[in-house]
PDB file of C-alpha atoms and ligand atoms in Angstrom:
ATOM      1  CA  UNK A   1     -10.299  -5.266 -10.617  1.00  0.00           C
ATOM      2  CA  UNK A   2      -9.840  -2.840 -13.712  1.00  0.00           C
ATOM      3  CA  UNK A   3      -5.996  -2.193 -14.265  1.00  0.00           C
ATOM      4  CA  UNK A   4      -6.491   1.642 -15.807  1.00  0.00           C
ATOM      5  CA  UNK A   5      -2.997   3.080 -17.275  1.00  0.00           C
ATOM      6  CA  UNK A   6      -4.613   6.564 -18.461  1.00  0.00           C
ATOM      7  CA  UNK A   7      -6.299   9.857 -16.632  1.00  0.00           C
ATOM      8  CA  UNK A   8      -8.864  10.054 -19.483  1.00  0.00           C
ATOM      9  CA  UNK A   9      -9.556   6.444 -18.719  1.00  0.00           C
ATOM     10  CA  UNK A  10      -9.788   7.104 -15.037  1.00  0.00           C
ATOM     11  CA  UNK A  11     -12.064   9.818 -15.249  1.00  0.00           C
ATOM     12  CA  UNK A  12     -14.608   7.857 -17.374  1.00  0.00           C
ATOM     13  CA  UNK A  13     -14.975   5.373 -14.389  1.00  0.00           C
ATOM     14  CA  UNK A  14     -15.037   7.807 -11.664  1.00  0.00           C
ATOM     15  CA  UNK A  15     -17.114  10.125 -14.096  1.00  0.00           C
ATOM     16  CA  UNK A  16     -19.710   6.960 -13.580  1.00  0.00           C
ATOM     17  CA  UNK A  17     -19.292   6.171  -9.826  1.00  0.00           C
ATOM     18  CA  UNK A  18     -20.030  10.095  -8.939  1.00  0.00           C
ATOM     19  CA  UNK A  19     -23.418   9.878 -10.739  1.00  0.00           C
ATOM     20  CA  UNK A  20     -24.066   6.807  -9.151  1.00  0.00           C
ATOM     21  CA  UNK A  21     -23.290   8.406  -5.525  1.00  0.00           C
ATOM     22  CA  UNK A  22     -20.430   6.156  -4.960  1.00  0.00           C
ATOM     23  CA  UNK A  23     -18.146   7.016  -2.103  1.00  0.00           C
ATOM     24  CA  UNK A  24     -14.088   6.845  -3.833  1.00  0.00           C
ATOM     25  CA  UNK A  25     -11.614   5.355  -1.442  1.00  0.00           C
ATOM     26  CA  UNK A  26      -8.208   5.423  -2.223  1.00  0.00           C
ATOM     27  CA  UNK A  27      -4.409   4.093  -1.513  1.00  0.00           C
ATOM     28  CA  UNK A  28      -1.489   6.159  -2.645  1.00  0.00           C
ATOM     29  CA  UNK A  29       1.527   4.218  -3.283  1.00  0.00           C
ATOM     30  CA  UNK A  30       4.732   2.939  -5.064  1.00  0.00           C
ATOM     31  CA  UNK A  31       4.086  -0.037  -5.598  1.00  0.00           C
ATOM     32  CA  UNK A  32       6.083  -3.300  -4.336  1.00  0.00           C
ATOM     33  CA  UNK A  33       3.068  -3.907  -2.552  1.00  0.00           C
ATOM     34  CA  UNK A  34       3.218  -5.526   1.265  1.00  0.00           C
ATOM     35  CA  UNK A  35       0.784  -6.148   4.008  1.00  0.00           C
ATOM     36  CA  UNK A  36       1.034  -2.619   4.889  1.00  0.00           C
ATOM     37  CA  UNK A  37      -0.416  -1.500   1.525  1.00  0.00           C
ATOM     38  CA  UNK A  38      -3.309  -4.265   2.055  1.00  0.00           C
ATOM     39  CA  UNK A  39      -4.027  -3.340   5.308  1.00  0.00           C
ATOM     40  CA  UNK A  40      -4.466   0.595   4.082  1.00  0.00           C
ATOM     41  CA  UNK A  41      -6.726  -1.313   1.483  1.00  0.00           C
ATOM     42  CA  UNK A  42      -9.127  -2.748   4.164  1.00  0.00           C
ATOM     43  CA  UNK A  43      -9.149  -0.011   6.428  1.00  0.00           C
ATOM     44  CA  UNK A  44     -11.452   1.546   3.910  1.00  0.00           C
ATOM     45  CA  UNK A  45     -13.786  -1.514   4.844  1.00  0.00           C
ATOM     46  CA  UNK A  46     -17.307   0.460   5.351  1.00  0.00           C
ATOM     47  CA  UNK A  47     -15.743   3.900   4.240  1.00  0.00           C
ATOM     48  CA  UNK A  48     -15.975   3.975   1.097  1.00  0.00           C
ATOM     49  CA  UNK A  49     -18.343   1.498  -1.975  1.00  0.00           C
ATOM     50  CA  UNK A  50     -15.296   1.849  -4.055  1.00  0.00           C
ATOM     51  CA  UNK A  51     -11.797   1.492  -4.060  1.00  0.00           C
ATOM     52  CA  UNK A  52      -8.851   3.020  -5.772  1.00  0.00           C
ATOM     53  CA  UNK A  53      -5.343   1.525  -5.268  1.00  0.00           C
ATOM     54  CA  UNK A  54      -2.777   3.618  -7.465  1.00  0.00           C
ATOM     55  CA  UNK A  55       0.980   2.571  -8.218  1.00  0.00           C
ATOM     56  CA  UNK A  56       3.452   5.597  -9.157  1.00  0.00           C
ATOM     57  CA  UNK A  57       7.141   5.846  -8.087  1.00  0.00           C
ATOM     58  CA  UNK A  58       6.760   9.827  -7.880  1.00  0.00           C
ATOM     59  CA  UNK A  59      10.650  11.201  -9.745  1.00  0.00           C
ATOM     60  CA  UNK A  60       9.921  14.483  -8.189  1.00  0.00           C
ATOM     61  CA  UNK A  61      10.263  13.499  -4.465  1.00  0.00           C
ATOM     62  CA  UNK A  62      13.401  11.316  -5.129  1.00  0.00           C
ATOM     63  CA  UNK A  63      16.263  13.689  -4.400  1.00  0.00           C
ATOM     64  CA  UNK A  64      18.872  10.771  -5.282  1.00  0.00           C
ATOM     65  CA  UNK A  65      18.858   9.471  -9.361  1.00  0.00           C
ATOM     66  CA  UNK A  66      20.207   6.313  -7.861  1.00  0.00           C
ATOM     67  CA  UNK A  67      17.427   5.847  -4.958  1.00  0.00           C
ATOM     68  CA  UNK A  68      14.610   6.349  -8.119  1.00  0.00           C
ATOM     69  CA  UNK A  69      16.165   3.471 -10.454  1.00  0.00           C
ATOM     70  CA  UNK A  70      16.660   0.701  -7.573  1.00  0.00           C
ATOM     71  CA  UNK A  71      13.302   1.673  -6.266  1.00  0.00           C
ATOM     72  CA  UNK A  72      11.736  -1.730  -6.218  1.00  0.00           C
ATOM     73  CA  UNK A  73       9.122  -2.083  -9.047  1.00  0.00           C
ATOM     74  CA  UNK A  74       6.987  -5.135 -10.065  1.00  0.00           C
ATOM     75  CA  UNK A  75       3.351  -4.650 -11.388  1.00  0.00           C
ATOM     76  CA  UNK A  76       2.354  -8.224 -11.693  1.00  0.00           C
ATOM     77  CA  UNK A  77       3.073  -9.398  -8.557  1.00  0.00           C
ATOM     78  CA  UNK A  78       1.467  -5.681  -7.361  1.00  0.00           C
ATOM     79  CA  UNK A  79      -1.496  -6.325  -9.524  1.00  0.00           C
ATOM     80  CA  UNK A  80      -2.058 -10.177  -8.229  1.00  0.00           C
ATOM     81  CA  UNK A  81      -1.866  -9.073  -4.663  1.00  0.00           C
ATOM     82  CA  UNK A  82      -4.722  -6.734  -4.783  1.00  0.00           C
ATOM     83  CA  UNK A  83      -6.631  -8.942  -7.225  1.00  0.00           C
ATOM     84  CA  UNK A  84      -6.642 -11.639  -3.947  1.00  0.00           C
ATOM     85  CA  UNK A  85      -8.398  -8.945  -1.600  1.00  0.00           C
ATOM     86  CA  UNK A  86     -10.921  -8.883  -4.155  1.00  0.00           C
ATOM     87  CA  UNK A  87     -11.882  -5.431  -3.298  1.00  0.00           C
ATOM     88  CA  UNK A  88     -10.629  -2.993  -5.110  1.00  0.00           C
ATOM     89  CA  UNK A  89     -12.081  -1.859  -7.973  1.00  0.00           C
ATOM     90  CA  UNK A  90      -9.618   0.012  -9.992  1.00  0.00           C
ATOM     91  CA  UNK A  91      -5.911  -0.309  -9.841  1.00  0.00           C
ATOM     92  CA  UNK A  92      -4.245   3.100 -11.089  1.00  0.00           C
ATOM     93  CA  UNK A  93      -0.649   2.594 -12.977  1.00  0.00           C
ATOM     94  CA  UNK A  94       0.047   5.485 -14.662  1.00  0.00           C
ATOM     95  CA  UNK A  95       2.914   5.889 -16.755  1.00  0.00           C
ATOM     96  CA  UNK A  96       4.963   9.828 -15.705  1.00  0.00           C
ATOM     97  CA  UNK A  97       3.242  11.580 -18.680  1.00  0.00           C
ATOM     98  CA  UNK A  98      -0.117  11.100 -17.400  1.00  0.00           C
ATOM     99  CA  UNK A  99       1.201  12.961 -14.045  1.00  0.00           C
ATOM    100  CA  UNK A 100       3.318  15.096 -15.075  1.00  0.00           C
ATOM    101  CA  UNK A 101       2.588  16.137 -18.841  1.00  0.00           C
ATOM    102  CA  UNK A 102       4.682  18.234 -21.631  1.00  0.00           C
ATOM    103  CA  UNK A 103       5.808  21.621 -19.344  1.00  0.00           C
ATOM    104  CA  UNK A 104       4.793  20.695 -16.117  1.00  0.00           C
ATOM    105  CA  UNK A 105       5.926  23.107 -13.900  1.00  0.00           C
ATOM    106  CA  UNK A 106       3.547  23.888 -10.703  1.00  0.00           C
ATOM    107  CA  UNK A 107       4.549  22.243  -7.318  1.00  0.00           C
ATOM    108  CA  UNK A 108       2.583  22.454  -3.968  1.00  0.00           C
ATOM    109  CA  UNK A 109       4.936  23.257  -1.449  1.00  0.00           C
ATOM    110  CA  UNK A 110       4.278  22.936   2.392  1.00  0.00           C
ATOM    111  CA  UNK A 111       6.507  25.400   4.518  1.00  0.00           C
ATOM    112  CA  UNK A 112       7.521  24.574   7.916  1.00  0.00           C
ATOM    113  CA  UNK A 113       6.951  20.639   8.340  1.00  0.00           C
ATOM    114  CA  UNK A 114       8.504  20.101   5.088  1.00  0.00           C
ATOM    115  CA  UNK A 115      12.534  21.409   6.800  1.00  0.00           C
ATOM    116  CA  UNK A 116      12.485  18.757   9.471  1.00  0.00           C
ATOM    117  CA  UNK A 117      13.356  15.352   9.826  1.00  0.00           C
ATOM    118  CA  UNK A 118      13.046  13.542   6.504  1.00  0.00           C
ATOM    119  CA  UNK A 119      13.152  17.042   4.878  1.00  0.00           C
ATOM    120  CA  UNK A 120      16.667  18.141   6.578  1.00  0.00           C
ATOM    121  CA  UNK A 121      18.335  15.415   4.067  1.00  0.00           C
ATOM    122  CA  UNK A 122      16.081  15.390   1.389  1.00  0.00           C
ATOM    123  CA  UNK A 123      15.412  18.701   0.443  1.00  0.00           C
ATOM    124  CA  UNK A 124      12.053  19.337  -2.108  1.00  0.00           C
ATOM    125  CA  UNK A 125      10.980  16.129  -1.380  1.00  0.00           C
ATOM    126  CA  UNK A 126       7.669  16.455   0.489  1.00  0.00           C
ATOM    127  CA  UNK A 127       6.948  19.316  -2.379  1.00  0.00           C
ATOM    128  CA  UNK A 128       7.252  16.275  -4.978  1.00  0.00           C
ATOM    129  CA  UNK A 129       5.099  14.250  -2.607  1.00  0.00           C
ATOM    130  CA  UNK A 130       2.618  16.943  -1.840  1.00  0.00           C
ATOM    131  CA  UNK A 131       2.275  17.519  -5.432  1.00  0.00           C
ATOM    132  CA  UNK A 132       1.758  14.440  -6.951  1.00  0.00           C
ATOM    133  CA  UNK A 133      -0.764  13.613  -3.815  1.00  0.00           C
ATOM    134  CA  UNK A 134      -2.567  16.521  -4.472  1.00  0.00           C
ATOM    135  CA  UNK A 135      -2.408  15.542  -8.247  1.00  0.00           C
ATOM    136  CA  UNK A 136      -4.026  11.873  -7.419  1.00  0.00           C
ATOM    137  CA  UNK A 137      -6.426  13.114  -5.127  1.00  0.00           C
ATOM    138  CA  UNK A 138      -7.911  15.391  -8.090  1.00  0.00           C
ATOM    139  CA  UNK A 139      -7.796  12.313 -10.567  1.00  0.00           C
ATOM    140  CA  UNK A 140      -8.966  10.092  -8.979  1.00  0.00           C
ATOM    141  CA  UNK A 141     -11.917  12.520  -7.363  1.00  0.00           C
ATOM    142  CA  UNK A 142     -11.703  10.475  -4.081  1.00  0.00           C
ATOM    143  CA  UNK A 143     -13.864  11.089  -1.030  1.00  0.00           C
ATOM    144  CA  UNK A 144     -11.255   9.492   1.649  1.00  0.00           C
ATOM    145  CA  UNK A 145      -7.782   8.213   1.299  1.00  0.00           C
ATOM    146  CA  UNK A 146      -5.571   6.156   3.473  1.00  0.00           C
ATOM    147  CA  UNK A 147      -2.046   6.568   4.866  1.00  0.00           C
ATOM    148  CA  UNK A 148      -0.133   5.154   7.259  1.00  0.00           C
ATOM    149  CA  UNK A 149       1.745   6.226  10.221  1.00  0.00           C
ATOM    150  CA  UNK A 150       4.306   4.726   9.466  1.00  0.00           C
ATOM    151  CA  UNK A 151       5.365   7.984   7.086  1.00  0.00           C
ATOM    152  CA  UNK A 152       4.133   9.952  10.119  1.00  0.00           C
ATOM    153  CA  UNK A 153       5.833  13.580   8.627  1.00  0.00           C
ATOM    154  CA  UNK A 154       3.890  13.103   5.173  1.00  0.00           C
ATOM    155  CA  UNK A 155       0.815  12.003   6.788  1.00  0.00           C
ATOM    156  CA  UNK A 156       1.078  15.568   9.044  1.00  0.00           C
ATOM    157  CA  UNK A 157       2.017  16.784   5.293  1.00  0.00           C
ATOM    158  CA  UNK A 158      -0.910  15.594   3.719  1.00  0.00           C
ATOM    159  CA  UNK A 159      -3.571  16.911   6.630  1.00  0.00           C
ATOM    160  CA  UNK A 160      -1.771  20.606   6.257  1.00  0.00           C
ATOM    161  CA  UNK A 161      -1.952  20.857   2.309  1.00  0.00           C
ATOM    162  CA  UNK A 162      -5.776  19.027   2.247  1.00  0.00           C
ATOM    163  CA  UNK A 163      -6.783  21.776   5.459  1.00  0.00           C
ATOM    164  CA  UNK A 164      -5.217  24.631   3.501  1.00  0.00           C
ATOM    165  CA  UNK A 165      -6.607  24.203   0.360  1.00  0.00           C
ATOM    166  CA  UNK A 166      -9.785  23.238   0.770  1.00  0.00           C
ATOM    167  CA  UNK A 167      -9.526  20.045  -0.364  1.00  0.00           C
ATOM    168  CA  UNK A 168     -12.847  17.770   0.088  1.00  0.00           C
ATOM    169  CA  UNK A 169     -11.290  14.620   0.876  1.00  0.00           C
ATOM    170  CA  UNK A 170     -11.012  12.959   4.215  1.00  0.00           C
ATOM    171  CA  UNK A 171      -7.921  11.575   5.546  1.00  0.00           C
ATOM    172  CA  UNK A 172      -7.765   8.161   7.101  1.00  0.00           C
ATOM    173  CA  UNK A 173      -4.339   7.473   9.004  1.00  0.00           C
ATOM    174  CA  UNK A 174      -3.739   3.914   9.597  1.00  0.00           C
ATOM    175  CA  UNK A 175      -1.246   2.204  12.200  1.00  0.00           C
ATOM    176  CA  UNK A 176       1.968   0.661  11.185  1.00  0.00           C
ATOM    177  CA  UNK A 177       1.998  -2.886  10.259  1.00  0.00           C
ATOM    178  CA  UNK A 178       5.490  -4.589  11.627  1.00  0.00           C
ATOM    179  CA  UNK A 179       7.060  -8.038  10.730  1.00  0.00           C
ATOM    180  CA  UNK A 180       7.536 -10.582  14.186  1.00  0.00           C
ATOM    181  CA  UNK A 181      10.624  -8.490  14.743  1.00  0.00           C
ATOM    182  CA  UNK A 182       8.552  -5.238  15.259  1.00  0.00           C
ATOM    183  CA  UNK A 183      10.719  -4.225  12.103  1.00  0.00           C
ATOM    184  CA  UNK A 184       8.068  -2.034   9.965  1.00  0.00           C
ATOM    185  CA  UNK A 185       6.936  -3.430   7.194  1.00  0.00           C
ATOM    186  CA  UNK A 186       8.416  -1.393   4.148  1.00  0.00           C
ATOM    187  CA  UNK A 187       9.048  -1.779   0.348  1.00  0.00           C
ATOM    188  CA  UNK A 188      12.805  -0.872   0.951  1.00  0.00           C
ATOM    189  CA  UNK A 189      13.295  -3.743   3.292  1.00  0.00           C
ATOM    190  CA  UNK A 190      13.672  -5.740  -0.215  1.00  0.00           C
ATOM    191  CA  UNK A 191      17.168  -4.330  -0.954  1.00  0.00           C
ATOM    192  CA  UNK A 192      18.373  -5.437   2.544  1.00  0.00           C
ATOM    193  CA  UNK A 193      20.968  -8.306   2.268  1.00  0.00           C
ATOM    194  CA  UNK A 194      19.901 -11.318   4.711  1.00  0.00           C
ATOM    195  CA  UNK A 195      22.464 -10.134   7.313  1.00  0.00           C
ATOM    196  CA  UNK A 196      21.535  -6.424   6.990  1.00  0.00           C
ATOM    197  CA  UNK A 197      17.708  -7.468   7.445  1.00  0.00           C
ATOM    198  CA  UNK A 198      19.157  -9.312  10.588  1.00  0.00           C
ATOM    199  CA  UNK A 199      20.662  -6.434  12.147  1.00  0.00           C
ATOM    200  CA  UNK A 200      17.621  -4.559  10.788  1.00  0.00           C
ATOM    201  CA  UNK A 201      15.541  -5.712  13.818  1.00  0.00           C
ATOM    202  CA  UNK A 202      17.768  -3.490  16.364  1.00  0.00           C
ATOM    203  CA  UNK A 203      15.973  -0.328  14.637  1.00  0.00           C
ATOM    204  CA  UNK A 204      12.304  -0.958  15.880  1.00  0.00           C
ATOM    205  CA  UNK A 205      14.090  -2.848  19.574  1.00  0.00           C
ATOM    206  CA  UNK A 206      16.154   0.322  19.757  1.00  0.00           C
ATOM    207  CA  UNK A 207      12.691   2.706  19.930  1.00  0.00           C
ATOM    208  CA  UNK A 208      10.848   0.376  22.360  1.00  0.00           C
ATOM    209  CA  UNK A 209      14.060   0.342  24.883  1.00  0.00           C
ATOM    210  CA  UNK A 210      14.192   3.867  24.583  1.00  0.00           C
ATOM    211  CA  UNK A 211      10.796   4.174  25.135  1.00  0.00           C
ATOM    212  CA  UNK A 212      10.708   1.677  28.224  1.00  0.00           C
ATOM    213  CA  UNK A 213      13.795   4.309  29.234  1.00  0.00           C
ATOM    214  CA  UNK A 214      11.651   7.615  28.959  1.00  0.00           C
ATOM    215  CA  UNK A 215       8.514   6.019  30.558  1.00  0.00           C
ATOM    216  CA  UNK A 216      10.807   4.899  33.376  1.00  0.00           C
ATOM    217  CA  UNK A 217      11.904   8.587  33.906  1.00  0.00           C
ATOM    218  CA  UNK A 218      15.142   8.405  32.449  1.00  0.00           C
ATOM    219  CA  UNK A 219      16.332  12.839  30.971  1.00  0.00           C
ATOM    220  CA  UNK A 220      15.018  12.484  27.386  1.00  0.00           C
ATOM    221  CA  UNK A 221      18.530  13.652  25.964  1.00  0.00           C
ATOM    222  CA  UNK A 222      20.220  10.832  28.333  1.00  0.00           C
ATOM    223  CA  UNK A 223      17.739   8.419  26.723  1.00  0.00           C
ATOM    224  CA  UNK A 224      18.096   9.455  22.649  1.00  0.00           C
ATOM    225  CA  UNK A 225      22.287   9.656  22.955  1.00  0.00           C
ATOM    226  CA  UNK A 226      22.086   6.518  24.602  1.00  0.00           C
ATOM    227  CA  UNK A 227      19.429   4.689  21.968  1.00  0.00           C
ATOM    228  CA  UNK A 228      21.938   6.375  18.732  1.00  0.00           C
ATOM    229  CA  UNK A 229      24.739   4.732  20.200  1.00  0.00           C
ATOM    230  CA  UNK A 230      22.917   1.301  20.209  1.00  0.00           C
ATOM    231  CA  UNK A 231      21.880   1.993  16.682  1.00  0.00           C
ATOM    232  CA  UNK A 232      24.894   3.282  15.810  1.00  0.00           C
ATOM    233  CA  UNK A 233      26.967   0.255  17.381  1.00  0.00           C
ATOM    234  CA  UNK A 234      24.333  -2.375  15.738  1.00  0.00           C
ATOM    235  CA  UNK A 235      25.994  -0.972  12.453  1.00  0.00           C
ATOM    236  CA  UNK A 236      23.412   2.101  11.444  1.00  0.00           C
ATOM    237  CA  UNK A 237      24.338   5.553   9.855  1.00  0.00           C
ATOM    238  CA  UNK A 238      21.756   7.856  12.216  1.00  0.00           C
ATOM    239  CA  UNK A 239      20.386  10.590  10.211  1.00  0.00           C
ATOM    240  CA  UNK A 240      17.944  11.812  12.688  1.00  0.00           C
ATOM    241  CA  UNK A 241      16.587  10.561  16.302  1.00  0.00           C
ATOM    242  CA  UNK A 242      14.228  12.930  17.676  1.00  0.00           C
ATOM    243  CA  UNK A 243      11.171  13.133  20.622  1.00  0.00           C
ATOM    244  CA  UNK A 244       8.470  15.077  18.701  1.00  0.00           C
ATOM    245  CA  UNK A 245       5.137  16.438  19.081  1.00  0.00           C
ATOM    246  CA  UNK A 246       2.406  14.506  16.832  1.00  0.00           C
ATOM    247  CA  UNK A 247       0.592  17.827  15.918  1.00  0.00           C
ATOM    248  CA  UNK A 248       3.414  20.713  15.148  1.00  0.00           C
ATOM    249  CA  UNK A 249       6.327  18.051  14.361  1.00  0.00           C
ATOM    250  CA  UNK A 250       8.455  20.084  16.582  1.00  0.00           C
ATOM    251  CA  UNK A 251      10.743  18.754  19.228  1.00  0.00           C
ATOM    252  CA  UNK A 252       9.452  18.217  22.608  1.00  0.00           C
ATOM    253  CA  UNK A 253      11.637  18.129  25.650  1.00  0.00           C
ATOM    254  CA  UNK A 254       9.353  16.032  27.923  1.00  0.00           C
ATOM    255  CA  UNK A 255       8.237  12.433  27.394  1.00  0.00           C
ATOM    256  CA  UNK A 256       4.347  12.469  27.486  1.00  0.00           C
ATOM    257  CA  UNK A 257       1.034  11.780  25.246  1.00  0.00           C
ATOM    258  CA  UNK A 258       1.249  13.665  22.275  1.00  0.00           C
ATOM    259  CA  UNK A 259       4.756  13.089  21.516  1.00  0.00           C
ATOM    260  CA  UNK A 260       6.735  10.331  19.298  1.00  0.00           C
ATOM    261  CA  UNK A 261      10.200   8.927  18.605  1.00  0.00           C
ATOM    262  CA  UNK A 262      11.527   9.918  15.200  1.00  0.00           C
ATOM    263  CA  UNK A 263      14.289   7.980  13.387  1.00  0.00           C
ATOM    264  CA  UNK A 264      15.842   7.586   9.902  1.00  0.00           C
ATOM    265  CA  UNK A 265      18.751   5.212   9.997  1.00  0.00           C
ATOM    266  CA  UNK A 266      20.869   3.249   6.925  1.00  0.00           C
ATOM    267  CA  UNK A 267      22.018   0.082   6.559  1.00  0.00           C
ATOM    268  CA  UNK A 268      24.747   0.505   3.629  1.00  0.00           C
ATOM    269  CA  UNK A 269      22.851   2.477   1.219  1.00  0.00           C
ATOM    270  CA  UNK A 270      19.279   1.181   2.562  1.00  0.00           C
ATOM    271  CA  UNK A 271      17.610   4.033   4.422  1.00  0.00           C
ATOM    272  CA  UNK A 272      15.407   3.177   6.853  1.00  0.00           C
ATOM    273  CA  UNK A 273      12.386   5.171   8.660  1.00  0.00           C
ATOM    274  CA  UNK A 274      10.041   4.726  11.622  1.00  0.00           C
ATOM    275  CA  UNK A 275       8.537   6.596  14.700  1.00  0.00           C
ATOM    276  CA  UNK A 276       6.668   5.551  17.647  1.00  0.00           C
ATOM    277  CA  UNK A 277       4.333   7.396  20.004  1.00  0.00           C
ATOM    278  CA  UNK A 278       4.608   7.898  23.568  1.00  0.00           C
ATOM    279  CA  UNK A 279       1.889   5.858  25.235  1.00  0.00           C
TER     280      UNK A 279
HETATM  281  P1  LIG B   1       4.780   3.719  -0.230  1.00  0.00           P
HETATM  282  O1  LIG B   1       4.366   2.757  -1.287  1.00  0.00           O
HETATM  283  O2  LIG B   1       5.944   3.267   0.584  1.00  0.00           O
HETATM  284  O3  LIG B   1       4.898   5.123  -0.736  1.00  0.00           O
HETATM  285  O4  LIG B   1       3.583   3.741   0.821  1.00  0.00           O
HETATM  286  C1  LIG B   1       2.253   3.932   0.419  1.00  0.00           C
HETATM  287  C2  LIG B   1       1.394   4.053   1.650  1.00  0.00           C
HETATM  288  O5  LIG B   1       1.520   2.873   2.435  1.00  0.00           O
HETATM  289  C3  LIG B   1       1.794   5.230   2.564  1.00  0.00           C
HETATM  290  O6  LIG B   1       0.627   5.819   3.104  1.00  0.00           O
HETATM  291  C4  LIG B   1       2.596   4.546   3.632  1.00  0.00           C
HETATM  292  O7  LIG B   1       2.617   5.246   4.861  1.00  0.00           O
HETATM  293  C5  LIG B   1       1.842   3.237   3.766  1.00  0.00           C
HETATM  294  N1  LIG B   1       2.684   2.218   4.384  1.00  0.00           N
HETATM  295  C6  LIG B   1       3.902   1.802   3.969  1.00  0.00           C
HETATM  296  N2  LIG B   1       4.398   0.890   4.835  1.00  0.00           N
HETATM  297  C7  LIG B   1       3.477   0.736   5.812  1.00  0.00           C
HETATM  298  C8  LIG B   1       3.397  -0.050   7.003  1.00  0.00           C
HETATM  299  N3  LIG B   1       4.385  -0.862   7.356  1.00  0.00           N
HETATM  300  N4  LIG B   1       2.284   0.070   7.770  1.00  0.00           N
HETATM  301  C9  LIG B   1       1.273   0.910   7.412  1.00  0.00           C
HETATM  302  N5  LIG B   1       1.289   1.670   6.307  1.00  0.00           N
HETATM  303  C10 LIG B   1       2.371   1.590   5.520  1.00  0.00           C
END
């Protein structure tokens, strides 16, 4: 595995792999790499002869100054981990001037899906991810790319801004790895204390009860009042619990296939996402 820290770098290599009809895989993320990451990594097993993992903590989708310095970094440990799958080829680390150089000033901005959920309270932040994926996807010159459900609103994000512009790349969403707990698997989960990763676990046990509730027939809005208090009694700020639709992100009244359970939650200043779909 190359570690490559510049675009003119990166386009050398991928320069090569095009003329040798390679197929370019790649794995968008901020580092403080997980299983989750790893397991974006192999589900471009047999999709792709070469693989692209890149590390950038994005500023521009970071609405908070505070949330973008304690965001956890650590490129050696990042850089053994995918070493050990021993497939990846190139891991991309580039410092913000290679992304975002001298006057930078055009944004891709996705109206609609952007103003819900995550984008109520965080306002311009799927522009700064939409951007700076749409940025990646042209350096890197990949053919598929990997995301996982468990960012379920970017993932619809990402489909709407590569259908609307054309983009040749393929999308490949991947399920959510959890811990034993059902707790998802995230990078954040580092800056929980030991007793706020305890009462962590009542997030993803709060979705499945509610869940259980909805398949059992129980009003939807009886159900997600009821599953906020739980959260809200296990010691949670609720910033959003919602029954969705998958495809238009919009809420959904009636508890069948197609639609998913939406939360964002905190633990003291630790925000906390996931979403589950109606079987
Ligand atoms: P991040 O580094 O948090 O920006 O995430 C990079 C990619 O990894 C995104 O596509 C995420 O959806 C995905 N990801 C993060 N956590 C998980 C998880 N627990 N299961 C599956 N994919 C994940």
């Amino acid at each position: 595995m190359k570690l490559v820290r510049t675009r003119h770098e990166l386009a050398e290599i991928v320069t090569q792999w095009q003329r040798e009809g390679e197929t370019i895989g790649l794995v968008p993320t901020m580092g403080s790499l997980h299983e989750g990451h790893l397991t974006l990594v192999r589900a471009l097993d047999g999709k792709a002869t070469r693989r692209i993992v890149t590390i950038f903590v994005n500023p521009i989708q970071f609405n908070n100054p505070d949330d973008f310095q304690l965001y956890p970094r650590g490129l050696e440990a990042d850089e053994a981990l995918l070493a050990e799958t021993g497939v990846v080829d190139v891991l991309y680390a580039p410092d913000e001037t290679q992304i975002y150089p001298p006057g930078f000033c055009t944004r891709i901005s996705v109206s609609g899906p952007d103003r819900m959920l995550c984008g109520g309270d965080r306002p311009g932040h799927f522009d700064g991810v939409a951007t700076v994926i749409t940025k990646l996807f042209m350096q890197t010159r990949a053919n598929i790319a990997a995301f996982g459900e468990k960012d379920f609103q970017q993932l619809c994000i990402i489909h709407r801004v590569v259908t609307d512009l054309d983009l040749p790349i393929t999308i490949l969403p991947v399920p959510t790895v959890r811990e034993a707990d059902h707790l998802a698997l995230s990078s954040r989960n580092k800056r929980l204390t030991p007793a706020q990763r305890d009462q962590a676990s009542h997030l993803p046990k709060a979705l499945i009860d509610c869940l259980a509730a909805l398949k059992a027939g129980q009003p939807v809005a009886a159900a997600l009042k009821h599953c906020a208090q739980t959260l809200k009694d296990a010691g949670f700020t609720v910033h959003y619990l919602d029954l969705r639709s998958e495809k238009s992100l919009g809420t959904v009244e009636k508890a069948e296939a197609g639609a998913r359970l939406f939360v964002a939650a905190s633990l003291g200043d630790v925000r906390l996402i996931d979403n589950m779909p109606v079987a």
